[in-house]
Short mmCIF file of C-alpha atoms in Angstrom, two decimals:
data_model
loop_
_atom_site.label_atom_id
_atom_site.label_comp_id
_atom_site.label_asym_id
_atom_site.label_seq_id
_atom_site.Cartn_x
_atom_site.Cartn_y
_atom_site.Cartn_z
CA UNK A 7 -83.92 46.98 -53.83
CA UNK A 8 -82.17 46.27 -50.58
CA UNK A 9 -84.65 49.08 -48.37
CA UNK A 10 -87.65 47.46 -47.47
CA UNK A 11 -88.30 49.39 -44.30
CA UNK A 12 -87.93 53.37 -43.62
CA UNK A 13 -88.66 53.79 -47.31
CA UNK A 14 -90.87 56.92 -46.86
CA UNK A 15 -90.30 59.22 -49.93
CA UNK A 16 -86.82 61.23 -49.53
CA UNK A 17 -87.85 64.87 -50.70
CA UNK A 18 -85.48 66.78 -53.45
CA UNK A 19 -85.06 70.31 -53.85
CA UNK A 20 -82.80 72.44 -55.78
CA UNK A 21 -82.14 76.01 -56.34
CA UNK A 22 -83.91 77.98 -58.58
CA UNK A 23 -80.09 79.83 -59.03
CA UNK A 24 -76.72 79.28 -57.57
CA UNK A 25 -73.83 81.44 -56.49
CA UNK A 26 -71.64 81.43 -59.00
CA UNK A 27 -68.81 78.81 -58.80
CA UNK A 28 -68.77 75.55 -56.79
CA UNK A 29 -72.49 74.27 -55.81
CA UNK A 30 -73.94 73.39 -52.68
CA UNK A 31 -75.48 70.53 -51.23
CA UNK A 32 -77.49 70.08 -47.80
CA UNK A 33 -78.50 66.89 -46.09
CA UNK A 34 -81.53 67.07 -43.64
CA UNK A 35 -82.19 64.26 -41.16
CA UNK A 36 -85.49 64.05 -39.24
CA UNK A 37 -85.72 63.71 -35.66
CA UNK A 38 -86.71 60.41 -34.10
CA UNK A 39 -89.89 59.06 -35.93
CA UNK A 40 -90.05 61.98 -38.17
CA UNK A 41 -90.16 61.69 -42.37
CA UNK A 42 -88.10 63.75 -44.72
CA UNK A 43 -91.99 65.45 -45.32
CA UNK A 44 -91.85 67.23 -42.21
CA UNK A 45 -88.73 69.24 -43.07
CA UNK A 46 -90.12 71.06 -46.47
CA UNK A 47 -90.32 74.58 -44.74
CA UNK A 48 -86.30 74.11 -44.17
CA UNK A 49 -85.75 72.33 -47.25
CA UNK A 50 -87.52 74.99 -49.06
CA UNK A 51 -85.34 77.72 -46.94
CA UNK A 52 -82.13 76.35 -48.02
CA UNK A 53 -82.58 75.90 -51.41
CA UNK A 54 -83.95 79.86 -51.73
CA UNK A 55 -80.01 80.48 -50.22
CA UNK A 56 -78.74 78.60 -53.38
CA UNK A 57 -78.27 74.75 -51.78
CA UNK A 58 -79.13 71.41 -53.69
CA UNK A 59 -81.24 69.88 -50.66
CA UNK A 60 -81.92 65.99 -49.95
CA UNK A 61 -84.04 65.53 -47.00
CA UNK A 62 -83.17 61.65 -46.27
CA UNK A 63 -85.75 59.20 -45.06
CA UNK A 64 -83.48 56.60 -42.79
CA UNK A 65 -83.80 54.29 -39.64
CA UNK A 66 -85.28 56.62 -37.22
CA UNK A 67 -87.67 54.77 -34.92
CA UNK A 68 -85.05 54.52 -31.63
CA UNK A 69 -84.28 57.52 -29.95
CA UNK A 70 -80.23 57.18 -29.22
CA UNK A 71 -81.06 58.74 -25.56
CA UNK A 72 -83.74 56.48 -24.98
CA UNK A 73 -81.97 53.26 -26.38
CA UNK A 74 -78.60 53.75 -24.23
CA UNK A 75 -80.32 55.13 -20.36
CA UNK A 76 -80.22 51.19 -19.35
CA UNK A 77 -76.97 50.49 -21.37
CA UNK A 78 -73.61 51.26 -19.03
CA UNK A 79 -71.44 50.88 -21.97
CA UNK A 80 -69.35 54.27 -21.80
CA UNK A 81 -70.04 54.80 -26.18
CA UNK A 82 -73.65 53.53 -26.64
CA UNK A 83 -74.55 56.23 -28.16
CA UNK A 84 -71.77 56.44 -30.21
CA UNK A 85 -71.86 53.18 -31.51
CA UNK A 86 -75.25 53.36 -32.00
CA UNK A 87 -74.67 56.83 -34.12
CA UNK A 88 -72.17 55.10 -35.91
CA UNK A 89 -74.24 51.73 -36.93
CA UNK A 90 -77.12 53.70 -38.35
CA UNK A 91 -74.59 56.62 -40.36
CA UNK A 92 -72.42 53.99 -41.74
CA UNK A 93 -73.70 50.37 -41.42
CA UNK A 94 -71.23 48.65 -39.86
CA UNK A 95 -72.34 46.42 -36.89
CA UNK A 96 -71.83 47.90 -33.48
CA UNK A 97 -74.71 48.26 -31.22
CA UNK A 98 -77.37 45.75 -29.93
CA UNK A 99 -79.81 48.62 -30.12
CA UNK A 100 -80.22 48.84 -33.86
CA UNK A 101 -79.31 46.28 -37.14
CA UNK A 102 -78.65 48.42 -39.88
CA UNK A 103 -76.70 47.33 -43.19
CA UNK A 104 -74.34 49.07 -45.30
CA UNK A 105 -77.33 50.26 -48.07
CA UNK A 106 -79.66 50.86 -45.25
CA UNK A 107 -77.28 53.18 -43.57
CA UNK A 108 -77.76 57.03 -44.15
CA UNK A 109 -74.52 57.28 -46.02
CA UNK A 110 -75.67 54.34 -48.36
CA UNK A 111 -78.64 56.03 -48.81
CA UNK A 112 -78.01 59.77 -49.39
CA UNK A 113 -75.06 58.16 -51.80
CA UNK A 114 -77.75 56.29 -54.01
CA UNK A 115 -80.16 58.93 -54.05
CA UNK A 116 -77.19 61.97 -55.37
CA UNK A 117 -76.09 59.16 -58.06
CA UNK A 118 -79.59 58.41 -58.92
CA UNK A 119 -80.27 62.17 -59.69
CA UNK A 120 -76.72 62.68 -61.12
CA UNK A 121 -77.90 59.97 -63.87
CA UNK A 122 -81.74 60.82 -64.34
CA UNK A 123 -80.51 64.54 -64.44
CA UNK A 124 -77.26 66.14 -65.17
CA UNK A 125 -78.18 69.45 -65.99
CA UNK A 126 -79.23 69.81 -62.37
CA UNK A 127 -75.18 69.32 -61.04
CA UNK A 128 -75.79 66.55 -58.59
CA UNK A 129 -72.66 64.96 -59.95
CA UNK A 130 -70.28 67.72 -58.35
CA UNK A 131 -71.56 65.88 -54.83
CA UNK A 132 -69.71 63.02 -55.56
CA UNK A 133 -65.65 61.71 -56.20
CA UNK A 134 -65.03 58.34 -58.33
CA UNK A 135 -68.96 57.32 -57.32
CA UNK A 136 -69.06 58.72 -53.84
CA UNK A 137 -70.17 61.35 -51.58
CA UNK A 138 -67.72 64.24 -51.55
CA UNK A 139 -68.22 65.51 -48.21
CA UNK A 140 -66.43 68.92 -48.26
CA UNK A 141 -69.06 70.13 -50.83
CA UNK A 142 -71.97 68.60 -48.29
CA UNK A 143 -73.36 70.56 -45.39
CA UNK A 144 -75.22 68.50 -43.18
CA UNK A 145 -78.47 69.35 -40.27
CA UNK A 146 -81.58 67.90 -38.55
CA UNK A 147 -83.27 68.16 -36.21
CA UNK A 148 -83.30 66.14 -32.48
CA UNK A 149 -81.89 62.91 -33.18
CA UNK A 150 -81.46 63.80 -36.79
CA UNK A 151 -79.41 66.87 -35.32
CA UNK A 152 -77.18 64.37 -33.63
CA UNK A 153 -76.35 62.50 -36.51
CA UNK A 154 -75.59 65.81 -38.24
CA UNK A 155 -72.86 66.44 -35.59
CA UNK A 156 -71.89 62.64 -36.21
CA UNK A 157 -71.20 62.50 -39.31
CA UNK A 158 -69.22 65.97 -39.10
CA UNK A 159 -66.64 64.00 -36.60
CA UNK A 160 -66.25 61.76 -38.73
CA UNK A 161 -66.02 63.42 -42.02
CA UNK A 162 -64.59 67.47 -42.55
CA UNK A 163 -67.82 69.61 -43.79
CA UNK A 164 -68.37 73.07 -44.91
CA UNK A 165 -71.83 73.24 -41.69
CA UNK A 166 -73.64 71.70 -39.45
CA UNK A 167 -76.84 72.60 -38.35
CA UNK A 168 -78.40 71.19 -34.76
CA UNK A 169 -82.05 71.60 -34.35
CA UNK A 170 -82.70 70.99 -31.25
CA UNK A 171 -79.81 68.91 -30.60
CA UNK A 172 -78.00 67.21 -29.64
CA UNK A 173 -79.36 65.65 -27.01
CA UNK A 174 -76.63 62.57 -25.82
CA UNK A 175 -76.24 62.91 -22.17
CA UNK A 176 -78.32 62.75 -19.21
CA UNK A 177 -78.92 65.70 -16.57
CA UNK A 178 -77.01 68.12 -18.07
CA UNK A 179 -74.15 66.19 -18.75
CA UNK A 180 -72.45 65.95 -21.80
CA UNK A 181 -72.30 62.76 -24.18
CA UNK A 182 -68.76 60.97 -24.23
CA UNK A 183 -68.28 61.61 -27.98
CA UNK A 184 -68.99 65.28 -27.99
CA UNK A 185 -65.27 66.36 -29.18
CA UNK A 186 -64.33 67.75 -32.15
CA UNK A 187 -63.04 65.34 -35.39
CA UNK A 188 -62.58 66.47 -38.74
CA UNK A 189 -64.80 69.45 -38.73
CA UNK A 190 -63.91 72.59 -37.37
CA UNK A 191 -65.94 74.14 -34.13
CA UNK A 192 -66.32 77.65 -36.41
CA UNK A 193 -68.39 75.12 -39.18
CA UNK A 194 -71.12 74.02 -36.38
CA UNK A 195 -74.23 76.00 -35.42
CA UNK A 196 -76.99 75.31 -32.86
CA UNK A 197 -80.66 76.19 -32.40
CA UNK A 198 -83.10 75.53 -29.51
CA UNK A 199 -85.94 76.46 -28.14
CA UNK A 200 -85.45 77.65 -24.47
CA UNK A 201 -87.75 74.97 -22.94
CA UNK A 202 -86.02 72.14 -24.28
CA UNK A 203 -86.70 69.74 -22.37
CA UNK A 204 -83.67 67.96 -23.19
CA UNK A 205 -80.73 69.72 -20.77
CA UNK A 206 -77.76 68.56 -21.93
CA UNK A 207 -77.96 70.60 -25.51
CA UNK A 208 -76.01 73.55 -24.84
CA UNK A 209 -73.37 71.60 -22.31
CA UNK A 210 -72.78 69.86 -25.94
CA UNK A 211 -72.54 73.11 -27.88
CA UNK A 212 -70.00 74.46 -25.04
CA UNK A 213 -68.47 71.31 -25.41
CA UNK A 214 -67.84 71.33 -29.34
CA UNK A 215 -66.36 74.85 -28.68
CA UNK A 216 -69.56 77.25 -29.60
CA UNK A 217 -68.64 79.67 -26.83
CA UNK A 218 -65.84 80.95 -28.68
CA UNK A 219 -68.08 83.04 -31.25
CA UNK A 220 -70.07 84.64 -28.32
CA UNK A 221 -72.53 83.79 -26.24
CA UNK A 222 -76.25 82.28 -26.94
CA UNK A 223 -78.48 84.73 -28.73
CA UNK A 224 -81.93 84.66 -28.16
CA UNK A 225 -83.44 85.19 -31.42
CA UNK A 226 -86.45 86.74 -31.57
CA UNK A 227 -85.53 90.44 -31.09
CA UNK A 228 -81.81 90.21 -31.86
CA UNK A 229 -80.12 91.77 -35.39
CA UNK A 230 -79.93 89.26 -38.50
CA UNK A 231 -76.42 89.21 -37.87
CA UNK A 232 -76.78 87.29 -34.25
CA UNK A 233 -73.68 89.27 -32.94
CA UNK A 234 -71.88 86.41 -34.61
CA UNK A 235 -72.96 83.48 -31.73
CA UNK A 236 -73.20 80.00 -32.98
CA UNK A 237 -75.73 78.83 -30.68
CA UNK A 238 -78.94 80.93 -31.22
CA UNK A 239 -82.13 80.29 -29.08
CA UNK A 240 -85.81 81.17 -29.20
CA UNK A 241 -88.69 81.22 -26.48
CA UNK A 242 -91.38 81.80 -29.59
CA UNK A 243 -94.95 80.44 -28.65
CA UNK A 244 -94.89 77.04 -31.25
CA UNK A 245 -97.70 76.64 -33.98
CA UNK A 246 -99.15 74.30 -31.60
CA UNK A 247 -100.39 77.16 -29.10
CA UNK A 248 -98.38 75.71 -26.13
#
């Protein structure tokens, strides 16, 4: 009762079958603007690999790179990251409480299917009423992508998965709080298109320690193993025909 904005429909998916033992979950954040609806073809992906997917729907209207190019304070973007993942009050860019936050959020929603259906395991995702973490892999895409890399700083997860992202920094520079917290570098993996126009993407991979499984793979003609490189890249024409 407490979201009243950015309450586009969160979508749900899980696996038709799951490895045997422990289950999986997988949180997907949209970019900046973007709705949980645009992600089904990835949602749909990662539940076919045996995941329990949430796609969240969560304040994304402010673009962290566009909120902090005017702001000199050295962790804008940090705070700001941290305000909208958590709720606490940080940054003058956003106001975002605790149950608006994407951690309130993604909480309520695996507790609201953990009640309306426990055949379907949601419960495993969480520990004495919250999210259990280690069992949680987390991706998105641009700013969603971001917060993905965010939230594994902050908490240890099994992957992370950066469409696109991220995209803190300015001319190829990397952003202040790209370092690695309680997630290891071998649990990250990045993807983006070659003409990103956003440059400081891979100087944020190097910097979370990607380079150390190989270099960047192009994609599009390489073996489904990818050599073994965490930071894959594509120059595929895009469905919009430029």
């Amino acid at each position: 009762s407490a979201i009243s904005t950015f309450n586009e429909p969160h979508y749900v998916w899980v696996p038709a079958s799951s490895p045997s033992g422990e289950r999986r979950m997988m949180l997907l954040l949209a970019g900046t603007g973007g709705q949980p609806a645009h992600a089904q073809l990835i949602g749909h992906l990662a539940a076919l690999q045996g995941y329990s997917v949430v796609a969240l729907m969560y304040p994304d209207d402010l673009a962290v790179v566009t909120a902090c190019a005017g702001d000199p304070a050295p962790d804008c973007m940090a705070l700001m990251r941290e305000e909208i993942i958590l709720g606490t009050s940080l940054s003058p860019h956003v106001t975002v409480d605790p149950p608006n936050s994407i951690t309130a959020r993604l909480r309520d929603v695996v507790q609201l299917l953990a009640s309306r259906f426990p055949d379907e395991g949601w419960s495993q995702f969480l520990e004495n009423g919250e999210l259990r973490w280690s069992a949680i892999a987390v991706g998105g895409l641009s700013q969603g992508g971001g917060h993905a890399a965010y939230i594994a700083k902050i908490r240890s997860v099994p992957r992370v998965v950066m469409f696109g992202a991220p995209a803190d920094g300015y001319n190829s520079a990397t952003a202040r709080w790209m370092t690695l917290g309680a997630t290891p570098a071998a649990n990250y993996y990045g993807f983006r298109h070659e003409r990103d126009p956003f440059t400081s993407i891979t100087p944020n991979w190097l910097a979370l320690g990607l380079d150390q499984f190989g270099a960047a793979v192009r994609v599009d003609d390489a073996e489904a193993s990818f050599g073994g490189s965490h930071m894959l890249l594509t120059d595929r024409l895009p469905a919009t025909g430029t």
